[in-house]
PDB file of N, CA, C and O in Angstrom:
ATOM      1  N   MET A   1       0.835  -1.191   0.000  1.00  0.00           N
ATOM      2  CA  MET A   1       0.000   0.000   0.000  1.00  0.00           C
ATOM      3  C   MET A   1       0.878   1.252   0.000  1.00  0.00           C
ATOM      4  O   MET A   1       1.833   1.346   0.761  1.00  0.00           O
ATOM      5  N   ALA A   2       0.519   2.198  -0.814  1.00  0.00           N
ATOM      6  CA  ALA A   2       1.259   3.449  -0.899  1.00  0.00           C
ATOM      7  C   ALA A   2       0.765   4.418   0.167  1.00  0.00           C
ATOM      8  O   ALA A   2      -0.408   4.405   0.538  1.00  0.00           O
ATOM      9  N   LYS A   3       1.672   5.242   0.640  1.00  0.00           N
ATOM     10  CA  LYS A   3       1.286   6.290   1.582  1.00  0.00           C
ATOM     11  C   LYS A   3       0.724   7.454   0.777  1.00  0.00           C
ATOM     12  O   LYS A   3       1.232   7.798  -0.287  1.00  0.00           O
ATOM     13  N   MET A   4      -0.342   8.064   1.294  1.00  0.00           N
ATOM     14  CA  MET A   4      -0.993   9.181   0.629  1.00  0.00           C
ATOM     15  C   MET A   4      -0.885  10.414   1.528  1.00  0.00           C
ATOM     16  O   MET A   4      -1.111  10.329   2.738  1.00  0.00           O
ATOM     17  N   LYS A   5      -0.530  11.544   0.944  1.00  0.00           N
ATOM     18  CA  LYS A   5      -0.499  12.815   1.653  1.00  0.00           C
ATOM     19  C   LYS A   5      -1.741  13.579   1.198  1.00  0.00           C
ATOM     20  O   LYS A   5      -1.885  13.929   0.029  1.00  0.00           O
ATOM     21  N   ILE A   6      -2.677  13.820   2.131  1.00  0.00           N
ATOM     22  CA  ILE A   6      -3.976  14.401   1.814  1.00  0.00           C
ATOM     23  C   ILE A   6      -4.066  15.787   2.440  1.00  0.00           C
ATOM     24  O   ILE A   6      -3.828  15.948   3.633  1.00  0.00           O
ATOM     25  N   THR A   7      -4.420  16.792   1.621  1.00  0.00           N
ATOM     26  CA  THR A   7      -4.534  18.173   2.080  1.00  0.00           C
ATOM     27  C   THR A   7      -5.938  18.674   1.794  1.00  0.00           C
ATOM     28  O   THR A   7      -6.448  18.511   0.681  1.00  0.00           O
ATOM     29  N   LEU A   8      -6.571  19.297   2.787  1.00  0.00           N
ATOM     30  CA  LEU A   8      -7.882  19.921   2.593  1.00  0.00           C
ATOM     31  C   LEU A   8      -7.653  21.306   1.992  1.00  0.00           C
ATOM     32  O   LEU A   8      -6.984  22.140   2.596  1.00  0.00           O
ATOM     33  N   VAL A   9      -8.172  21.554   0.785  1.00  0.00           N
ATOM     34  CA  VAL A   9      -7.917  22.814   0.097  1.00  0.00           C
ATOM     35  C   VAL A   9      -9.164  23.695  -0.032  1.00  0.00           C
ATOM     36  O   VAL A   9      -9.045  24.869  -0.375  1.00  0.00           O
ATOM     37  N   LYS A  10     -10.344  23.142   0.241  1.00  0.00           N
ATOM     38  CA  LYS A  10     -11.573  23.935   0.192  1.00  0.00           C
ATOM     39  C   LYS A  10     -12.303  23.819   1.519  1.00  0.00           C
ATOM     40  O   LYS A  10     -12.158  22.834   2.238  1.00  0.00           O
ATOM     41  N   SER A  11     -13.125  24.798   1.808  1.00  0.00           N
ATOM     42  CA  SER A  11     -13.847  24.859   3.069  1.00  0.00           C
ATOM     43  C   SER A  11     -14.922  23.791   3.156  1.00  0.00           C
ATOM     44  O   SER A  11     -15.493  23.372   2.141  1.00  0.00           O
ATOM     45  N   LEU A  12     -15.235  23.381   4.380  1.00  0.00           N
ATOM     46  CA  LEU A  12     -16.313  22.426   4.631  1.00  0.00           C
ATOM     47  C   LEU A  12     -17.649  23.122   4.872  1.00  0.00           C
ATOM     48  O   LEU A  12     -18.676  22.456   4.972  1.00  0.00           O
ATOM     49  N   ILE A  13     -17.648  24.444   4.948  1.00  0.00           N
ATOM     50  CA  ILE A  13     -18.874  25.192   5.199  1.00  0.00           C
ATOM     51  C   ILE A  13     -19.838  25.012   4.028  1.00  0.00           C
ATOM     52  O   ILE A  13     -19.461  25.170   2.870  1.00  0.00           O
ATOM     53  N   GLY A  14     -21.073  24.660   4.325  1.00  0.00           N
ATOM     54  CA  GLY A  14     -22.096  24.511   3.312  1.00  0.00           C
ATOM     55  C   GLY A  14     -22.073  23.180   2.585  1.00  0.00           C
ATOM     56  O   GLY A  14     -22.829  22.988   1.630  1.00  0.00           O
ATOM     57  N   ARG A  15     -21.239  22.248   3.002  1.00  0.00           N
ATOM     58  CA  ARG A  15     -21.167  20.931   2.354  1.00  0.00           C
ATOM     59  C   ARG A  15     -22.182  19.995   2.999  1.00  0.00           C
ATOM     60  O   ARG A  15     -22.690  20.249   4.093  1.00  0.00           O
ATOM     61  N   LYS A  16     -22.446  18.875   2.332  1.00  0.00           N
ATOM     62  CA  LYS A  16     -23.352  17.871   2.894  1.00  0.00           C
ATOM     63  C   LYS A  16     -22.751  17.315   4.178  1.00  0.00           C
ATOM     64  O   LYS A  16     -21.531  17.221   4.317  1.00  0.00           O
ATOM     65  N   LYS A  17     -23.632  16.928   5.098  1.00  0.00           N
ATOM     66  CA  LYS A  17     -23.166  16.436   6.398  1.00  0.00           C
ATOM     67  C   LYS A  17     -22.286  15.203   6.269  1.00  0.00           C
ATOM     68  O   LYS A  17     -21.316  15.051   7.000  1.00  0.00           O
ATOM     69  N   ASP A  18     -22.610  14.316   5.323  1.00  0.00           N
ATOM     70  CA  ASP A  18     -21.791  13.109   5.190  1.00  0.00           C
ATOM     71  C   ASP A  18     -20.429  13.431   4.592  1.00  0.00           C
ATOM     72  O   ASP A  18     -19.448  12.754   4.888  1.00  0.00           O
ATOM     73  N   HIS A  19     -20.306  14.496   3.797  1.00  0.00           N
ATOM     74  CA  HIS A  19     -19.002  14.901   3.269  1.00  0.00           C
ATOM     75  C   HIS A  19     -18.153  15.513   4.378  1.00  0.00           C
ATOM     76  O   HIS A  19     -16.952  15.260   4.450  1.00  0.00           O
ATOM     77  N   ILE A  20     -18.775  16.302   5.246  1.00  0.00           N
ATOM     78  CA  ILE A  20     -18.065  16.870   6.397  1.00  0.00           C
ATOM     79  C   ILE A  20     -17.584  15.750   7.315  1.00  0.00           C
ATOM     80  O   ILE A  20     -16.446  15.755   7.775  1.00  0.00           O
ATOM     81  N   ALA A  21     -18.446  14.765   7.547  1.00  0.00           N
ATOM     82  CA  ALA A  21     -18.089  13.638   8.414  1.00  0.00           C
ATOM     83  C   ALA A  21     -16.933  12.841   7.812  1.00  0.00           C
ATOM     84  O   ALA A  21     -16.045  12.384   8.538  1.00  0.00           O
ATOM     85  N   THR A  22     -16.923  12.686   6.496  1.00  0.00           N
ATOM     86  CA  THR A  22     -15.837  11.964   5.833  1.00  0.00           C
ATOM     87  C   THR A  22     -14.518  12.702   5.996  1.00  0.00           C
ATOM     88  O   THR A  22     -13.491  12.096   6.294  1.00  0.00           O
ATOM     89  N   ALA A  23     -14.541  14.026   5.804  1.00  0.00           N
ATOM     90  CA  ALA A  23     -13.327  14.822   5.979  1.00  0.00           C
ATOM     91  C   ALA A  23     -12.831  14.731   7.424  1.00  0.00           C
ATOM     92  O   ALA A  23     -11.628  14.578   7.663  1.00  0.00           O
ATOM     93  N   ASN A  24     -13.743  14.808   8.370  1.00  0.00           N
ATOM     94  CA  ASN A  24     -13.359  14.714   9.777  1.00  0.00           C
ATOM     95  C   ASN A  24     -12.785  13.339  10.100  1.00  0.00           C
ATOM     96  O   ASN A  24     -11.840  13.224  10.880  1.00  0.00           O
ATOM     97  N   ALA A  25     -13.320  12.292   9.498  1.00  0.00           N
ATOM     98  CA  ALA A  25     -12.811  10.937   9.728  1.00  0.00           C
ATOM     99  C   ALA A  25     -11.391  10.785   9.186  1.00  0.00           C
ATOM    100  O   ALA A  25     -10.603  10.003   9.725  1.00  0.00           O
ATOM    101  N   LEU A  26     -11.067  11.545   8.151  1.00  0.00           N
ATOM    102  CA  LEU A  26      -9.698  11.532   7.620  1.00  0.00           C
ATOM    103  C   LEU A  26      -8.768  12.416   8.447  1.00  0.00           C
ATOM    104  O   LEU A  26      -7.569  12.440   8.205  1.00  0.00           O
ATOM    105  N   GLY A  27      -9.324  13.152   9.410  1.00  0.00           N
ATOM    106  CA  GLY A  27      -8.514  14.020  10.259  1.00  0.00           C
ATOM    107  C   GLY A  27      -8.359  15.422   9.702  1.00  0.00           C
ATOM    108  O   GLY A  27      -7.487  16.171  10.139  1.00  0.00           O
ATOM    109  N   LEU A  28      -9.204  15.799   8.749  1.00  0.00           N
ATOM    110  CA  LEU A  28      -9.111  17.106   8.098  1.00  0.00           C
ATOM    111  C   LEU A  28     -10.229  18.007   8.621  1.00  0.00           C
ATOM    112  O   LEU A  28     -11.396  17.790   8.323  1.00  0.00           O
ATOM    113  N   ARG A  29      -9.851  19.016   9.406  1.00  0.00           N
ATOM    114  CA  ARG A  29     -10.852  19.877  10.008  1.00  0.00           C
ATOM    115  C   ARG A  29     -10.762  21.322   9.528  1.00  0.00           C
ATOM    116  O   ARG A  29     -11.762  22.007   9.448  1.00  0.00           O
ATOM    117  N   LYS A  30      -9.570  21.789   9.205  1.00  0.00           N
ATOM    118  CA  LYS A  30      -9.364  23.163   8.749  1.00  0.00           C
ATOM    119  C   LYS A  30      -8.686  23.164   7.388  1.00  0.00           C
ATOM    120  O   LYS A  30      -7.981  22.214   7.046  1.00  0.00           O
ATOM    121  N   ILE A  31      -8.889  24.226   6.634  1.00  0.00           N
ATOM    122  CA  ILE A  31      -8.231  24.357   5.338  1.00  0.00           C
ATOM    123  C   ILE A  31      -6.721  24.349   5.560  1.00  0.00           C
ATOM    124  O   ILE A  31      -6.207  24.984   6.475  1.00  0.00           O
ATOM    125  N   GLY A  32      -6.018  23.604   4.726  1.00  0.00           N
ATOM    126  CA  GLY A  32      -4.569  23.518   4.824  1.00  0.00           C
ATOM    127  C   GLY A  32      -4.071  22.386   5.691  1.00  0.00           C
ATOM    128  O   GLY A  32      -2.874  22.149   5.772  1.00  0.00           O
ATOM    129  N   THR A  33      -4.985  21.669   6.345  1.00  0.00           N
ATOM    130  CA  THR A  33      -4.593  20.531   7.174  1.00  0.00           C
ATOM    131  C   THR A  33      -4.045  19.415   6.286  1.00  0.00           C
ATOM    132  O   THR A  33      -4.623  19.097   5.251  1.00  0.00           O
ATOM    133  N   VAL A  34      -2.916  18.834   6.695  1.00  0.00           N
ATOM    134  CA  VAL A  34      -2.287  17.758   5.932  1.00  0.00           C
ATOM    135  C   VAL A  34      -2.209  16.519   6.812  1.00  0.00           C
ATOM    136  O   VAL A  34      -1.773  16.594   7.963  1.00  0.00           O
ATOM    137  N   LYS A  35      -2.639  15.380   6.277  1.00  0.00           N
ATOM    138  CA  LYS A  35      -2.556  14.099   6.981  1.00  0.00           C
ATOM    139  C   LYS A  35      -1.985  13.059   6.037  1.00  0.00           C
ATOM    140  O   LYS A  35      -2.160  13.144   4.823  1.00  0.00           O
ATOM    141  N   GLU A  36      -1.329  12.063   6.608  1.00  0.00           N
ATOM    142  CA  GLU A  36      -0.808  10.943   5.831  1.00  0.00           C
ATOM    143  C   GLU A  36      -1.594   9.694   6.192  1.00  0.00           C
ATOM    144  O   GLU A  36      -1.833   9.422   7.366  1.00  0.00           O
ATOM    145  N   HIS A  37      -2.017   8.963   5.165  1.00  0.00           N
ATOM    146  CA  HIS A  37      -2.757   7.719   5.350  1.00  0.00           C
ATOM    147  C   HIS A  37      -2.208   6.678   4.393  1.00  0.00           C
ATOM    148  O   HIS A  37      -1.667   7.008   3.342  1.00  0.00           O
ATOM    149  N   GLU A  38      -2.403   5.413   4.756  1.00  0.00           N
ATOM    150  CA  GLU A  38      -2.100   4.308   3.844  1.00  0.00           C
ATOM    151  C   GLU A  38      -3.163   4.277   2.751  1.00  0.00           C
ATOM    152  O   GLU A  38      -4.309   4.656   2.983  1.00  0.00           O
ATOM    153  N   GLY A  39      -2.802   3.804   1.578  1.00  0.00           N
ATOM    154  CA  GLY A  39      -3.729   3.752   0.459  1.00  0.00           C
ATOM    155  C   GLY A  39      -4.609   2.516   0.475  1.00  0.00           C
ATOM    156  O   GLY A  39      -4.675   1.793  -0.512  1.00  0.00           O
ATOM    157  N   THR A  40      -5.311   2.281   1.572  1.00  0.00           N
ATOM    158  CA  THR A  40      -6.215   1.131   1.675  1.00  0.00           C
ATOM    159  C   THR A  40      -7.489   1.411   0.878  1.00  0.00           C
ATOM    160  O   THR A  40      -7.801   2.568   0.587  1.00  0.00           O
ATOM    161  N   PRO A  41      -8.241   0.373   0.538  1.00  0.00           N
ATOM    162  CA  PRO A  41      -9.491   0.593  -0.198  1.00  0.00           C
ATOM    163  C   PRO A  41     -10.485   1.491   0.544  1.00  0.00           C
ATOM    164  O   PRO A  41     -11.193   2.282  -0.079  1.00  0.00           O
ATOM    165  N   GLN A  42     -10.506   1.401   1.875  1.00  0.00           N
ATOM    166  CA  GLN A  42     -11.415   2.230   2.654  1.00  0.00           C
ATOM    167  C   GLN A  42     -11.046   3.701   2.528  1.00  0.00           C
ATOM    168  O   GLN A  42     -11.909   4.561   2.309  1.00  0.00           O
ATOM    169  N   VAL A  43      -9.770   4.013   2.659  1.00  0.00           N
ATOM    170  CA  VAL A  43      -9.299   5.396   2.565  1.00  0.00           C
ATOM    171  C   VAL A  43      -9.476   5.917   1.146  1.00  0.00           C
ATOM    172  O   VAL A  43      -9.890   7.063   0.940  1.00  0.00           O
ATOM    173  N   MET A  44      -9.213   5.080   0.154  1.00  0.00           N
ATOM    174  CA  MET A  44      -9.366   5.501  -1.235  1.00  0.00           C
ATOM    175  C   MET A  44     -10.827   5.841  -1.540  1.00  0.00           C
ATOM    176  O   MET A  44     -11.117   6.786  -2.269  1.00  0.00           O
ATOM    177  N   GLY A  45     -11.767   5.090  -0.972  1.00  0.00           N
ATOM    178  CA  GLY A  45     -13.190   5.386  -1.141  1.00  0.00           C
ATOM    179  C   GLY A  45     -13.563   6.714  -0.513  1.00  0.00           C
ATOM    180  O   GLY A  45     -14.357   7.479  -1.074  1.00  0.00           O
ATOM    181  N   MET A  46     -12.994   7.001   0.662  1.00  0.00           N
ATOM    182  CA  MET A  46     -13.255   8.284   1.327  1.00  0.00           C
ATOM    183  C   MET A  46     -12.702   9.437   0.495  1.00  0.00           C
ATOM    184  O   MET A  46     -13.346  10.474   0.356  1.00  0.00           O
ATOM    185  N   ILE A  47     -11.505   9.245  -0.055  1.00  0.00           N
ATOM    186  CA  ILE A  47     -10.884  10.274  -0.889  1.00  0.00           C
ATOM    187  C   ILE A  47     -11.728  10.516  -2.134  1.00  0.00           C
ATOM    188  O   ILE A  47     -11.972  11.661  -2.523  1.00  0.00           O
ATOM    189  N   LYS A  48     -12.201   9.446  -2.752  1.00  0.00           N
ATOM    190  CA  LYS A  48     -13.001   9.574  -3.977  1.00  0.00           C
ATOM    191  C   LYS A  48     -14.299  10.326  -3.706  1.00  0.00           C
ATOM    192  O   LYS A  48     -14.761  11.106  -4.543  1.00  0.00           O
ATOM    193  N   LYS A  49     -14.880  10.115  -2.526  1.00  0.00           N
ATOM    194  CA  LYS A  49     -16.155  10.751  -2.181  1.00  0.00           C
ATOM    195  C   LYS A  49     -16.026  12.268  -2.089  1.00  0.00           C
ATOM    196  O   LYS A  49     -16.929  12.995  -2.500  1.00  0.00           O
ATOM    197  N   ILE A  50     -14.902  12.745  -1.553  1.00  0.00           N
ATOM    198  CA  ILE A  50     -14.741  14.201  -1.366  1.00  0.00           C
ATOM    199  C   ILE A  50     -13.524  14.721  -2.120  1.00  0.00           C
ATOM    200  O   ILE A  50     -12.873  15.675  -1.682  1.00  0.00           O
ATOM    201  N   ASP A  51     -13.232  14.132  -3.279  1.00  0.00           N
ATOM    202  CA  ASP A  51     -12.036  14.514  -4.031  1.00  0.00           C
ATOM    203  C   ASP A  51     -12.048  15.979  -4.472  1.00  0.00           C
ATOM    204  O   ASP A  51     -10.994  16.575  -4.656  1.00  0.00           O
ATOM    205  N   TYR A  52     -13.218  16.582  -4.610  1.00  0.00           N
ATOM    206  CA  TYR A  52     -13.307  17.981  -5.015  1.00  0.00           C
ATOM    207  C   TYR A  52     -12.860  18.944  -3.915  1.00  0.00           C
ATOM    208  O   TYR A  52     -12.655  20.137  -4.173  1.00  0.00           O
ATOM    209  N   LEU A  53     -12.669  18.442  -2.698  1.00  0.00           N
ATOM    210  CA  LEU A  53     -12.210  19.266  -1.572  1.00  0.00           C
ATOM    211  C   LEU A  53     -10.734  19.067  -1.271  1.00  0.00           C
ATOM    212  O   LEU A  53     -10.170  19.807  -0.461  1.00  0.00           O
ATOM    213  N   LEU A  54     -10.109  18.086  -1.899  1.00  0.00           N
ATOM    214  CA  LEU A  54      -8.780  17.630  -1.486  1.00  0.00           C
ATOM    215  C   LEU A  54      -7.736  17.791  -2.566  1.00  0.00           C
ATOM    216  O   LEU A  54      -8.037  17.862  -3.746  1.00  0.00           O
ATOM    217  N   LYS A  55      -6.470  17.794  -2.090  1.00  0.00           N
ATOM    218  CA  LYS A  55      -5.314  17.605  -2.954  1.00  0.00           C
ATOM    219  C   LYS A  55      -4.615  16.360  -2.430  1.00  0.00           C
ATOM    220  O   LYS A  55      -4.310  16.276  -1.240  1.00  0.00           O
ATOM    221  N   VAL A  56      -4.397  15.378  -3.292  1.00  0.00           N
ATOM    222  CA  VAL A  56      -3.835  14.086  -2.880  1.00  0.00           C
ATOM    223  C   VAL A  56      -2.518  13.859  -3.613  1.00  0.00           C
ATOM    224  O   VAL A  56      -2.450  14.024  -4.817  1.00  0.00           O
ATOM    225  N   GLU A  57      -1.488  13.476  -2.840  1.00  0.00           N
ATOM    226  CA  GLU A  57      -0.171  13.172  -3.411  1.00  0.00           C
ATOM    227  C   GLU A  57       0.270  11.823  -2.858  1.00  0.00           C
ATOM    228  O   GLU A  57       0.029  11.512  -1.705  1.00  0.00           O
ATOM    229  N   GLU A  58       0.944  11.038  -3.698  1.00  0.00           N
ATOM    230  CA  GLU A  58       1.562   9.808  -3.222  1.00  0.00           C
ATOM    231  C   GLU A  58       2.949  10.114  -2.697  1.00  0.00           C
ATOM    232  O   GLU A  58       3.655  10.926  -3.260  1.00  0.00           O
ATOM    233  N   ILE A  59       3.303   9.444  -1.615  1.00  0.00           N
ATOM    234  CA  ILE A  59       4.621   9.652  -1.019  1.00  0.00           C
ATOM    235  C   ILE A  59       5.526   8.513  -1.444  1.00  0.00           C
ATOM    236  O   ILE A  59       5.146   7.382  -1.428  1.00  0.00           O
TER     237      ILE A  59
END
C-alpha cells in the first residue's frame, strides 16, 4: 500500500453532512490541514467521495 499525503484545500462550510463527516474521519478539520494515510481501499473510497475538496499526493 502506498502512503498518501492528503490536504484539505476547500472549506467544509455549506457541504453535505456526510461529506463533512468523511473529511473529519480523515482528520481534516481546517483548510490547509495535511494528513498521511495508507492507500487502503477504505481510505481511497473516502478520498473519492470528497475529491473535489482535497489535494492528494503519493509519497
